[in-house]
mmCIF file of C-alpha atoms in Angstrom:
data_model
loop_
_atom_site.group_PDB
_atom_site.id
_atom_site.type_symbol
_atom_site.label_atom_id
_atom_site.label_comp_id
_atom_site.label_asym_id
_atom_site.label_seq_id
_atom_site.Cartn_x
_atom_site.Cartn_y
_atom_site.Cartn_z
ATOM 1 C CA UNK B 4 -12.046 18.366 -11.974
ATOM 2 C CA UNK B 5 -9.521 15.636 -13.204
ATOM 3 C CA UNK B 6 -9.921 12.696 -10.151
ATOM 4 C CA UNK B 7 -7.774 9.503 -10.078
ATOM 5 C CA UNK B 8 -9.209 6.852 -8.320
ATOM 6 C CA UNK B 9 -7.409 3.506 -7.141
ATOM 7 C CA UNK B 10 -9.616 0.276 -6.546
ATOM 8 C CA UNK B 11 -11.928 1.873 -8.585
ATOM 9 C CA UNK B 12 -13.352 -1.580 -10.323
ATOM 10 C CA UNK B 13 -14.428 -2.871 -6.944
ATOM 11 C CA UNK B 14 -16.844 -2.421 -4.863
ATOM 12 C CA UNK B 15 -16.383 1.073 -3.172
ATOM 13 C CA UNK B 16 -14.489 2.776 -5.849
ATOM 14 C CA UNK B 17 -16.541 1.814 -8.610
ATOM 15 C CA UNK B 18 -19.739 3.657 -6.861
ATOM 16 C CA UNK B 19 -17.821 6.478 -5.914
ATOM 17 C CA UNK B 20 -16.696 7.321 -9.570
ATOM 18 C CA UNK B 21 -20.456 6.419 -10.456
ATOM 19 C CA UNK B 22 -20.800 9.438 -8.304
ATOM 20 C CA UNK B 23 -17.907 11.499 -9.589
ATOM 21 C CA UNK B 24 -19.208 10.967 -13.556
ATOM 22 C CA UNK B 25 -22.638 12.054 -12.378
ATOM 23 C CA UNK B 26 -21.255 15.517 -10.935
ATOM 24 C CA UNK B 27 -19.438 15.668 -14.254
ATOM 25 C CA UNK B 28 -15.738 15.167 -13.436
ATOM 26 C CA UNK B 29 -13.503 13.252 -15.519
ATOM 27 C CA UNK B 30 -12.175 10.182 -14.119
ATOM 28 C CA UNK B 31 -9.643 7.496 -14.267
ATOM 29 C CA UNK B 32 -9.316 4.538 -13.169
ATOM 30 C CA UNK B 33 -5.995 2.594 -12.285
ATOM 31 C CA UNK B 34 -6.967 -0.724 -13.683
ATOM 32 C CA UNK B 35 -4.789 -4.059 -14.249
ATOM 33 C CA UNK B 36 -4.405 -6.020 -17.478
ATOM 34 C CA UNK B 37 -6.443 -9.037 -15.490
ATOM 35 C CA UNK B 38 -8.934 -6.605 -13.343
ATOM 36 C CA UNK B 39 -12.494 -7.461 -13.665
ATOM 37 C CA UNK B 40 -14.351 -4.237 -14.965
ATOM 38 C CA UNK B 41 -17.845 -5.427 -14.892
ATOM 39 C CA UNK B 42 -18.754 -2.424 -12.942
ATOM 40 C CA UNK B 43 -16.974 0.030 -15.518
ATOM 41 C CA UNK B 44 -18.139 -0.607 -18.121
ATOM 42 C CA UNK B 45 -19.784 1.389 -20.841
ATOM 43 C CA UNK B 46 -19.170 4.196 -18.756
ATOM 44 C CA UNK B 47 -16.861 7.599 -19.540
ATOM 45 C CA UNK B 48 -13.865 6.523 -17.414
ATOM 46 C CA UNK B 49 -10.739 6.606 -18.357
ATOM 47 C CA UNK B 50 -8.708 3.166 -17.681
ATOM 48 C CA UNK B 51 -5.240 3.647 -16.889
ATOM 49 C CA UNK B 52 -3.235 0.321 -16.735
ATOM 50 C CA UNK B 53 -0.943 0.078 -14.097
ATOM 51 C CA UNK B 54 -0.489 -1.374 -10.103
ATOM 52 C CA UNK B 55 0.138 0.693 -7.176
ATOM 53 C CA UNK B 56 3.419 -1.384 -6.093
ATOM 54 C CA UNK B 57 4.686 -0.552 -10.008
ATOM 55 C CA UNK B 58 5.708 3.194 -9.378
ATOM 56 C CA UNK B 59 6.379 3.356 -13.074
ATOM 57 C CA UNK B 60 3.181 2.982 -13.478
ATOM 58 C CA UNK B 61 1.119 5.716 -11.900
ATOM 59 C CA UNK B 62 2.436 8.891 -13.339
ATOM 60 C CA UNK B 63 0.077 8.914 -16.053
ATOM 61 C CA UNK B 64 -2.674 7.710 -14.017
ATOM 62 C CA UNK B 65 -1.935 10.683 -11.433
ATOM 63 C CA UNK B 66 -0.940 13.390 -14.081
ATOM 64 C CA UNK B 67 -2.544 16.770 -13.111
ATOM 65 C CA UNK B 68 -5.081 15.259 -10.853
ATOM 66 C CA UNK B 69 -7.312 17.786 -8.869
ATOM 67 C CA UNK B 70 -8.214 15.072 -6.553
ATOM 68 C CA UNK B 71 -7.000 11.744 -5.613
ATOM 69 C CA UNK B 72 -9.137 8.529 -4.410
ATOM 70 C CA UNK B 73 -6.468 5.944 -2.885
ATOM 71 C CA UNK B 74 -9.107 2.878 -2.157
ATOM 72 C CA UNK B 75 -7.002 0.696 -3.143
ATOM 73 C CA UNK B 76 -5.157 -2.163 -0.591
ATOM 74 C CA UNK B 77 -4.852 -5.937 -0.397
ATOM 75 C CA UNK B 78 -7.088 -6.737 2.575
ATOM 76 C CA UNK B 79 -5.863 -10.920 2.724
ATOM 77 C CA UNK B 80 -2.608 -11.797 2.333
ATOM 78 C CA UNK B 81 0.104 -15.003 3.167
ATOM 79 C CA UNK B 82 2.558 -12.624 5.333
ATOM 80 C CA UNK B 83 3.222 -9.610 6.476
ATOM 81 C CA UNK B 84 5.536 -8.676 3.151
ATOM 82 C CA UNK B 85 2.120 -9.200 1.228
ATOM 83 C CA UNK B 86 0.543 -6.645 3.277
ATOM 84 C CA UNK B 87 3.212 -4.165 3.336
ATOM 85 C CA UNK B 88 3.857 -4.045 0.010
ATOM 86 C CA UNK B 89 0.225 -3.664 -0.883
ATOM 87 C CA UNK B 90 -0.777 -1.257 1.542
ATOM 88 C CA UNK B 91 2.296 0.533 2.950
ATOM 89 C CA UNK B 92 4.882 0.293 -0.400
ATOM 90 C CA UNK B 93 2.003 1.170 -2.476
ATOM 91 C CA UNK B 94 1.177 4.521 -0.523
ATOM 92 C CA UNK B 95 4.268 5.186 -0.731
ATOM 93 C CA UNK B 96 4.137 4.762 -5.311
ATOM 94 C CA UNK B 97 1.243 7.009 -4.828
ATOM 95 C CA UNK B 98 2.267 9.546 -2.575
ATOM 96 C CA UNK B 99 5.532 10.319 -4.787
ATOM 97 C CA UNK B 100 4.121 10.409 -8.096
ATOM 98 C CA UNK B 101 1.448 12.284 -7.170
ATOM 99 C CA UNK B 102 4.573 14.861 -5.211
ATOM 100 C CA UNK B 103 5.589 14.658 -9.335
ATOM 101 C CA UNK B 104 2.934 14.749 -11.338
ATOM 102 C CA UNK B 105 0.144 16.687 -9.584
ATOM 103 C CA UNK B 106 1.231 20.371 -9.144
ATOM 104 C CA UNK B 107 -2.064 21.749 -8.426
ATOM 105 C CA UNK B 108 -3.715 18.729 -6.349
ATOM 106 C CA UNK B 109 -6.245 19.698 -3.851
ATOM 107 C CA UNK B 110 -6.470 16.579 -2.249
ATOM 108 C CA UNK B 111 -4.793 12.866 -1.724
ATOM 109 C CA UNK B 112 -7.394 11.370 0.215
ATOM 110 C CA UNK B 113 -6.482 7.920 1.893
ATOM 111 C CA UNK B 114 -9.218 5.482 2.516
ATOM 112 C CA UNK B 115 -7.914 3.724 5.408
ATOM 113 C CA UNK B 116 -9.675 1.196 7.949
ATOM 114 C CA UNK B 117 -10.880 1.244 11.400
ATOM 115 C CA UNK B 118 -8.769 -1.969 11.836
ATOM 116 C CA UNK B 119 -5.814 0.707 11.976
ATOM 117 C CA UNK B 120 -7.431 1.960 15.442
ATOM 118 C CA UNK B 121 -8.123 -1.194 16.853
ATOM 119 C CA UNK B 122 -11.204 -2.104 19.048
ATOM 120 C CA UNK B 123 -12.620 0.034 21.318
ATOM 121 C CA UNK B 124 -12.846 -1.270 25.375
ATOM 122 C CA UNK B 125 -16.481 -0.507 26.387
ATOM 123 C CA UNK B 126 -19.729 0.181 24.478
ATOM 124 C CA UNK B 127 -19.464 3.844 26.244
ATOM 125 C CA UNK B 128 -16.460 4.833 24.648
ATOM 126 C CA UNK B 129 -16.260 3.654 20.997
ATOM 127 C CA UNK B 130 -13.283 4.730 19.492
ATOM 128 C CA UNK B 131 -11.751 8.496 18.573
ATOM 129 C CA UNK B 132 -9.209 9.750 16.156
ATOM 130 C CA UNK B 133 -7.427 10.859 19.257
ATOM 131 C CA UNK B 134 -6.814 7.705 20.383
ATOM 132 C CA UNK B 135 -3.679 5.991 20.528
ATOM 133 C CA UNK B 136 -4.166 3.507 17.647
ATOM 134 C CA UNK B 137 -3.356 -0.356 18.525
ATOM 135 C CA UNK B 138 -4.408 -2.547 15.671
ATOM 136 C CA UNK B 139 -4.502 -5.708 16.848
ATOM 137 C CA UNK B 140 -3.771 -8.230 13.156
ATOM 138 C CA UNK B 141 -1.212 -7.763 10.570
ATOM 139 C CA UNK B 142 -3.893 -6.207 8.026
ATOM 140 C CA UNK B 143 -4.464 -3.345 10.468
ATOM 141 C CA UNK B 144 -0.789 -2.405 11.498
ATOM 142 C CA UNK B 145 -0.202 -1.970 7.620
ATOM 143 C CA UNK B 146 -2.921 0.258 7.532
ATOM 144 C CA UNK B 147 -1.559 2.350 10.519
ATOM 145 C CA UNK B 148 1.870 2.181 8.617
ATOM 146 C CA UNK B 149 0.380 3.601 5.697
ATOM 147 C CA UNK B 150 -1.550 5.964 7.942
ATOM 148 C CA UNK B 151 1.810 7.473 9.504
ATOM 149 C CA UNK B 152 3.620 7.473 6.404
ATOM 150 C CA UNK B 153 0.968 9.528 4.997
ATOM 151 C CA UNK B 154 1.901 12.063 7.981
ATOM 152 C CA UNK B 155 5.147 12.330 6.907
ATOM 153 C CA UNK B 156 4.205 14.125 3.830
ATOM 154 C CA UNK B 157 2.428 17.051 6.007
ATOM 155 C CA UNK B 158 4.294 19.681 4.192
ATOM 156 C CA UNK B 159 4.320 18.434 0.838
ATOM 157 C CA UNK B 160 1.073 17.413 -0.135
ATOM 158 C CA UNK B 161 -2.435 18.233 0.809
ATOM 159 C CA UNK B 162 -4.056 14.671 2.405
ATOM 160 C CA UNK B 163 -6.756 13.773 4.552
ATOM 161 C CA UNK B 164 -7.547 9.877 5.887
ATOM 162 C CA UNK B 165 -10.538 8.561 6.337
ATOM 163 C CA UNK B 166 -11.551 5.405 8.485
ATOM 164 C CA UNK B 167 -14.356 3.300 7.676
ATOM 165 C CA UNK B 168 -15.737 0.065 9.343
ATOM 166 C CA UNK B 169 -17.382 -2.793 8.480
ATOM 167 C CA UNK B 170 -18.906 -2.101 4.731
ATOM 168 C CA UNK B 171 -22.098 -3.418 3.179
ATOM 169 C CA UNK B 172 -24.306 -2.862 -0.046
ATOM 170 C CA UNK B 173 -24.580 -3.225 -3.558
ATOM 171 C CA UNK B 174 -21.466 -5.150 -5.016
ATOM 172 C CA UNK B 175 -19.685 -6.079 -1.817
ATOM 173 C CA UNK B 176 -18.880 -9.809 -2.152
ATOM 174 C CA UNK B 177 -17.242 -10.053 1.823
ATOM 175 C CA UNK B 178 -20.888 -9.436 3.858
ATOM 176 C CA UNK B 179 -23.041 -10.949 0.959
ATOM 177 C CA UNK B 180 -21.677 -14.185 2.292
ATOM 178 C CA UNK B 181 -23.619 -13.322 5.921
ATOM 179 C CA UNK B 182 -26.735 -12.520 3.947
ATOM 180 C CA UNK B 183 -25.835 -15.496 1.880
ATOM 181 C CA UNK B 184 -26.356 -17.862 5.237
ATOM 182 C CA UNK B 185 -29.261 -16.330 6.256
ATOM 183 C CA UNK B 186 -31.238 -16.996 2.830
ATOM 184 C CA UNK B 187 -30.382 -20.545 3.731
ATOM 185 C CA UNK B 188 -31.903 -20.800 7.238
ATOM 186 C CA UNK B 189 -28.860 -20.108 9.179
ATOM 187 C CA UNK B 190 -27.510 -17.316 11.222
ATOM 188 C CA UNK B 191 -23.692 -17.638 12.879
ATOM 189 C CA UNK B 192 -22.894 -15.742 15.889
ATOM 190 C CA UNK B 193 -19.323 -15.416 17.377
ATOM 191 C CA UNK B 194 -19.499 -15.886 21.318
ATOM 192 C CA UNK B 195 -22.230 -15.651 23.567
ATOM 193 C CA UNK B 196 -21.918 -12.150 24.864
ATOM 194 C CA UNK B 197 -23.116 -8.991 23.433
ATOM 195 C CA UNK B 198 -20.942 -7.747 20.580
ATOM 196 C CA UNK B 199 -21.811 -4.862 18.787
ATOM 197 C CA UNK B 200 -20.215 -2.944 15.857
ATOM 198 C CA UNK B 201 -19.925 0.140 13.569
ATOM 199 C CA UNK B 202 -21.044 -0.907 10.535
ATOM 200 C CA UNK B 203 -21.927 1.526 7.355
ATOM 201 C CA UNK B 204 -23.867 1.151 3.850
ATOM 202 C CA UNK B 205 -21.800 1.948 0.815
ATOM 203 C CA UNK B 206 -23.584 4.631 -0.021
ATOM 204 C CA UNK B 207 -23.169 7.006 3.466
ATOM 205 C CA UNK B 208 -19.487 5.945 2.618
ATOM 206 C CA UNK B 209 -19.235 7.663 -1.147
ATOM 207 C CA UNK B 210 -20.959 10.650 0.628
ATOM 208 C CA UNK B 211 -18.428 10.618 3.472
ATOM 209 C CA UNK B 212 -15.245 10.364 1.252
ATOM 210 C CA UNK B 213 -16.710 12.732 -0.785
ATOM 211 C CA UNK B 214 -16.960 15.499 2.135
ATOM 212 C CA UNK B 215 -13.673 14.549 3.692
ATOM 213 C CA UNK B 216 -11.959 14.680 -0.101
ATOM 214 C CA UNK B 217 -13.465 18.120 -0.755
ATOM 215 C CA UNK B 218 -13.360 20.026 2.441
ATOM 216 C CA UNK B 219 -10.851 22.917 3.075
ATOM 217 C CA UNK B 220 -11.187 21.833 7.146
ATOM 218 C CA UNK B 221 -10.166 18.240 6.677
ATOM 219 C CA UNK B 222 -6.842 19.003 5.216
ATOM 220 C CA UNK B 223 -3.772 17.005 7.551
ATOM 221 C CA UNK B 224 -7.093 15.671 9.449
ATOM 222 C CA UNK B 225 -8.367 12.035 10.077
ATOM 223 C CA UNK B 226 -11.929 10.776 10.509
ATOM 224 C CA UNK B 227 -14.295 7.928 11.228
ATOM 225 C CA UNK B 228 -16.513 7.871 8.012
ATOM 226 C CA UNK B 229 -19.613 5.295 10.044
ATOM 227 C CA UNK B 230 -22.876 4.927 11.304
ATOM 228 C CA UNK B 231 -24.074 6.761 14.078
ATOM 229 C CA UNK B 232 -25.796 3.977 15.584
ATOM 230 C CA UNK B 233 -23.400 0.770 17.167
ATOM 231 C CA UNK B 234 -25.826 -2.812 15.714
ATOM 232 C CA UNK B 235 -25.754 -6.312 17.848
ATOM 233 C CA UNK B 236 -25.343 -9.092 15.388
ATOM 234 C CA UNK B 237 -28.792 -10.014 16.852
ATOM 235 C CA UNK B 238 -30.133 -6.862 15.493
ATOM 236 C CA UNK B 239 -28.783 -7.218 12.152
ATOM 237 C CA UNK B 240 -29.635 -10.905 11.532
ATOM 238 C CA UNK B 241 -33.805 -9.889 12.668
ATOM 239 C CA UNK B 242 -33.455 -7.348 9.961
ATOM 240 C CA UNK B 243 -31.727 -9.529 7.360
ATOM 241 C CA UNK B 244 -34.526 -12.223 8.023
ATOM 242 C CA UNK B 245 -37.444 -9.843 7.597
ATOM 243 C CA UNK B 246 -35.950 -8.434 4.222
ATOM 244 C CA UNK B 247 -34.754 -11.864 3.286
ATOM 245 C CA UNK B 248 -38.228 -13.249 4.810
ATOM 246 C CA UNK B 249 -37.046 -16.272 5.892
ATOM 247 C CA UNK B 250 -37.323 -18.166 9.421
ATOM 248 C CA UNK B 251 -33.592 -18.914 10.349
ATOM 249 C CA UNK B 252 -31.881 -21.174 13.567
ATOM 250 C CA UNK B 253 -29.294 -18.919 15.514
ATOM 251 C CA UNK B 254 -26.351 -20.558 16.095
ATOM 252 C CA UNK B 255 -23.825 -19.876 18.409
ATOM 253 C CA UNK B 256 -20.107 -20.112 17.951
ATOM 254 C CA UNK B 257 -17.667 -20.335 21.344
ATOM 255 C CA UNK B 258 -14.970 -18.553 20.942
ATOM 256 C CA UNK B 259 -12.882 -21.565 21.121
ATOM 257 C CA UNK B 260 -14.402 -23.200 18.372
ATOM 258 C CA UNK B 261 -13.441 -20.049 16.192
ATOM 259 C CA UNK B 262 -9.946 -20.315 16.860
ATOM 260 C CA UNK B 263 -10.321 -23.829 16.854
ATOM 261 C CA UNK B 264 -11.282 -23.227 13.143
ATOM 262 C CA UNK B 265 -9.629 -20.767 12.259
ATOM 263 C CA UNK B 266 -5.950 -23.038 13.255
ATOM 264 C CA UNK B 267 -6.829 -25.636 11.008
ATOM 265 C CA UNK B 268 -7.402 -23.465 7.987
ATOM 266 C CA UNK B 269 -3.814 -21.644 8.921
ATOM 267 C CA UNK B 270 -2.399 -24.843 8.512
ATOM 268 C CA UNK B 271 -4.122 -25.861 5.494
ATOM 269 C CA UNK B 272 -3.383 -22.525 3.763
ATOM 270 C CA UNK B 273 0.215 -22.630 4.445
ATOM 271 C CA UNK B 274 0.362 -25.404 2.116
ATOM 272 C CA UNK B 275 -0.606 -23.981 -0.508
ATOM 273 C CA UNK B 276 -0.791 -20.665 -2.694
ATOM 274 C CA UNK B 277 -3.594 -18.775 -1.222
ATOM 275 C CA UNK B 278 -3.946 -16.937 1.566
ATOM 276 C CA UNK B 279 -6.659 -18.180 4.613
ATOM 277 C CA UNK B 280 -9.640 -15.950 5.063
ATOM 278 C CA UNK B 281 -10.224 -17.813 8.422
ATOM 279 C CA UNK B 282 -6.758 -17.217 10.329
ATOM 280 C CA UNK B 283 -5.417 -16.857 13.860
ATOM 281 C CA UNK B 284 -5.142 -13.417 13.009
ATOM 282 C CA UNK B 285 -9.407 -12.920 11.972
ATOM 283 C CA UNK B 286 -10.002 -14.920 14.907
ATOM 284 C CA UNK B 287 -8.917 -12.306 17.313
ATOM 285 C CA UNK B 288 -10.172 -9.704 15.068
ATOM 286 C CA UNK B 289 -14.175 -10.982 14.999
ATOM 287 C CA UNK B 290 -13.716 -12.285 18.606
ATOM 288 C CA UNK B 291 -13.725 -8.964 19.871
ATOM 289 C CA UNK B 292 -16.842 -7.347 21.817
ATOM 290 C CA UNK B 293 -16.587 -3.907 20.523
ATOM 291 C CA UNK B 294 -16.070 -2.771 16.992
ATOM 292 C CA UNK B 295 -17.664 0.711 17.401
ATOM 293 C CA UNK B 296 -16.203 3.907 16.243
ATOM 294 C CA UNK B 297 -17.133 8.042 16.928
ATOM 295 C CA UNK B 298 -18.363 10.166 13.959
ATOM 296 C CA UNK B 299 -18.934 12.564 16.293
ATOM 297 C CA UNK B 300 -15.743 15.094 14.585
ATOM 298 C CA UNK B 301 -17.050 14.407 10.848
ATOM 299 C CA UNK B 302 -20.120 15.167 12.223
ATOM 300 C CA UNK B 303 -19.165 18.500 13.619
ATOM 301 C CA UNK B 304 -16.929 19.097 10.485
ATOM 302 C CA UNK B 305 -17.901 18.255 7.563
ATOM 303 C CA UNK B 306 -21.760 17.900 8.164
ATOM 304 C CA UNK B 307 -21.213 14.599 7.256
ATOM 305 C CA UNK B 308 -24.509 12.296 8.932
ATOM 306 C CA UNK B 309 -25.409 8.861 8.205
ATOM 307 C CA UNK B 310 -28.729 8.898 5.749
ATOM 308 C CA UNK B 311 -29.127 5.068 5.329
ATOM 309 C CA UNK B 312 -30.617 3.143 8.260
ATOM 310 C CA UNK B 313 -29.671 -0.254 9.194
ATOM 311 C CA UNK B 314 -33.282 -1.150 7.726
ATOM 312 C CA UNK B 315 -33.292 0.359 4.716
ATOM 313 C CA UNK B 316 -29.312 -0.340 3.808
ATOM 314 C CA UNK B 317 -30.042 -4.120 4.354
ATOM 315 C CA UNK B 318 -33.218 -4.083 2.205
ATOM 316 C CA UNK B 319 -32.044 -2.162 -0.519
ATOM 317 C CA UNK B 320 -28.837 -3.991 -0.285
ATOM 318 C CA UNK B 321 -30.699 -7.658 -0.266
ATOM 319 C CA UNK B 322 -33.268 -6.473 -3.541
ATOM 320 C CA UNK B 323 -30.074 -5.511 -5.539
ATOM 321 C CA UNK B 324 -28.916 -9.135 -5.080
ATOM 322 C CA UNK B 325 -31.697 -10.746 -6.238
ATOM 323 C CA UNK B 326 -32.012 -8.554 -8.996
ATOM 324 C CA UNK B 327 -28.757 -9.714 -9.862
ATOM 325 C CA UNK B 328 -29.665 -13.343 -9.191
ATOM 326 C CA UNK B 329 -26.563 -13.256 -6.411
ATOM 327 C CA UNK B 330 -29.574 -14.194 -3.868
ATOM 328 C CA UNK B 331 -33.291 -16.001 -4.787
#
């Protein structure tokens, strides 16, 4: 098959179309004249240059496609503008060339986030695509948008979403910063009650989009791609010290002090160019108790089930960075 894939020289994309060139597909990759393809390289991909919010730019990238990957979205951002044009506008690029270009596509899957959902209310009752979704930040209402506009094309094109949570594994630079602390002693806990959270290795994920992408069920369908279990950050920072084996001093963070934080480095960022990672907004978002999500309906199906334990994700996750040198 001919598969486009967006954000495919970071982290998720680029070990998806490691997958897709091992099945023997031909691939492209939407890249940008400054994107970083370290993890492209030397390998039988096609590079398209273009940008999702350039709709000019993505008809060649698109042309004749079988399947379509759309990874790609800004995830940090200065406004709300930033993240609708990166996530909503740029669905939008997609969505249309590919209504142009792509006659006999069999897919346009759409990796969305569980961010788009919201939180779920009680450790009993993580959260279902049947839920009403309330995202609760900027980042995850533009992912809802994008979600619903992808609705809208129903009767035109052939889509299915898919929601994953919290991401970790080789190449992710966002959660290496957690292992990061606890190689240094320290492990950084928001609150003092008992949070837990869906949280999936990259590799379940590739396997997940993979099933969603290529099922004839899943068409016009949305699903929680995650890990059957729901982790306390307790239970994830005893793992990361074993694998790491280091001794490390818990520290707990009030909730006050986060958004105490997290104010300051608004403030600061609003001066200048960049946008904060710590904001009001991320406050709320890792302030909340329950970041848990259902497979149950991939489950049931597309035989999708989670093959990486928390164990052996986090180990195999923690060698690659020191073979790397990311980690000693």
């Amino acid at each position: 098959m001919i598969v486009s894939v967006t954000g495919g020289t970071g982290f998720i994309g680029s070990q998806l179309i490691d997958t897709l060139l091992a099945q023997g597909h031909e691939v492209r990759a939407l890249v940008r004249r400054s994107s970083n393809l370290r993890w492209l390289e030397g390998k039988n991909v096609r590079l398209v240059h273009g940008d999702v919010r350039d709709a000019a730019s993505l008809d060649a990238f698109l042309e004749n496609a079988d399947i379509i990957y759309h990874i790609a979205g800004v995830v940090k951002a200065r406004d709300e503008k930033g993240y609708v044009e990166g996530n909503v506008d740029a669905t939008r690029n997609m969505l249309d060339s590919a209504l142009r270009v792509a006659p006999r596509l069999r897919r346009f899957l759409y990796v969305s986030s569980q961010t788009a959902a919201g939180p779920a209310h009680a450790l009993d009752r993580p959260t279902r695509e049947s839920d009403t979704p309330a995202p609760i930040t900027t980042y995850g209402r533009s992912k809802w948008a994008a979600e619903q506009l992808v609705h809208g094309y129903r009767d035109k094109l052939p889509w299915t979403i898919v929601r994953p949570p919290a991401v970790y594994g080789p190449r992710d630079t966002e959660i290496f910063i957690y292992f990061q602390a606890i190689s240094r002693g320290l492990n950084s806990m928001i609150g003092f009650d008992d949070k837990r959270l869906s949280l999936i290795h990259s590799a379940d994920l590739v396997q997940g989009i993979q099933l969603a992408a290529e099922s004839e069920r899943s068409v016009g369908e949305t699903y929680f791609i995650s890990s059957e279990e729901f982790y306390s950050w307790p239970q994830v920072g005893r793992i990361s010290a074993a694998a790491l084996r280091k001794r490390v001093l818990t520290l707990r963070l009030p909730h006050a002090l986060v958004y105490g934080v997290a104010a300051v480095a608004q403030g600061v960022a609003a001066l200048s160019k960049q946008a904060a990672t710590l904001n009001l907004e991320k406050a709320r978002d890792i302030t909340q108790r329950y970041w848990i999500c259902d497979v149950s309906k991939a489950r049931e199906q597309l035989g999708y089930r989670q093959r990486m334990s928390i164990e052996q994700g986090v180990h195999d996750t923690i060698a690659w960075y020191r073979e790397q040198g990311w980690l000693k």
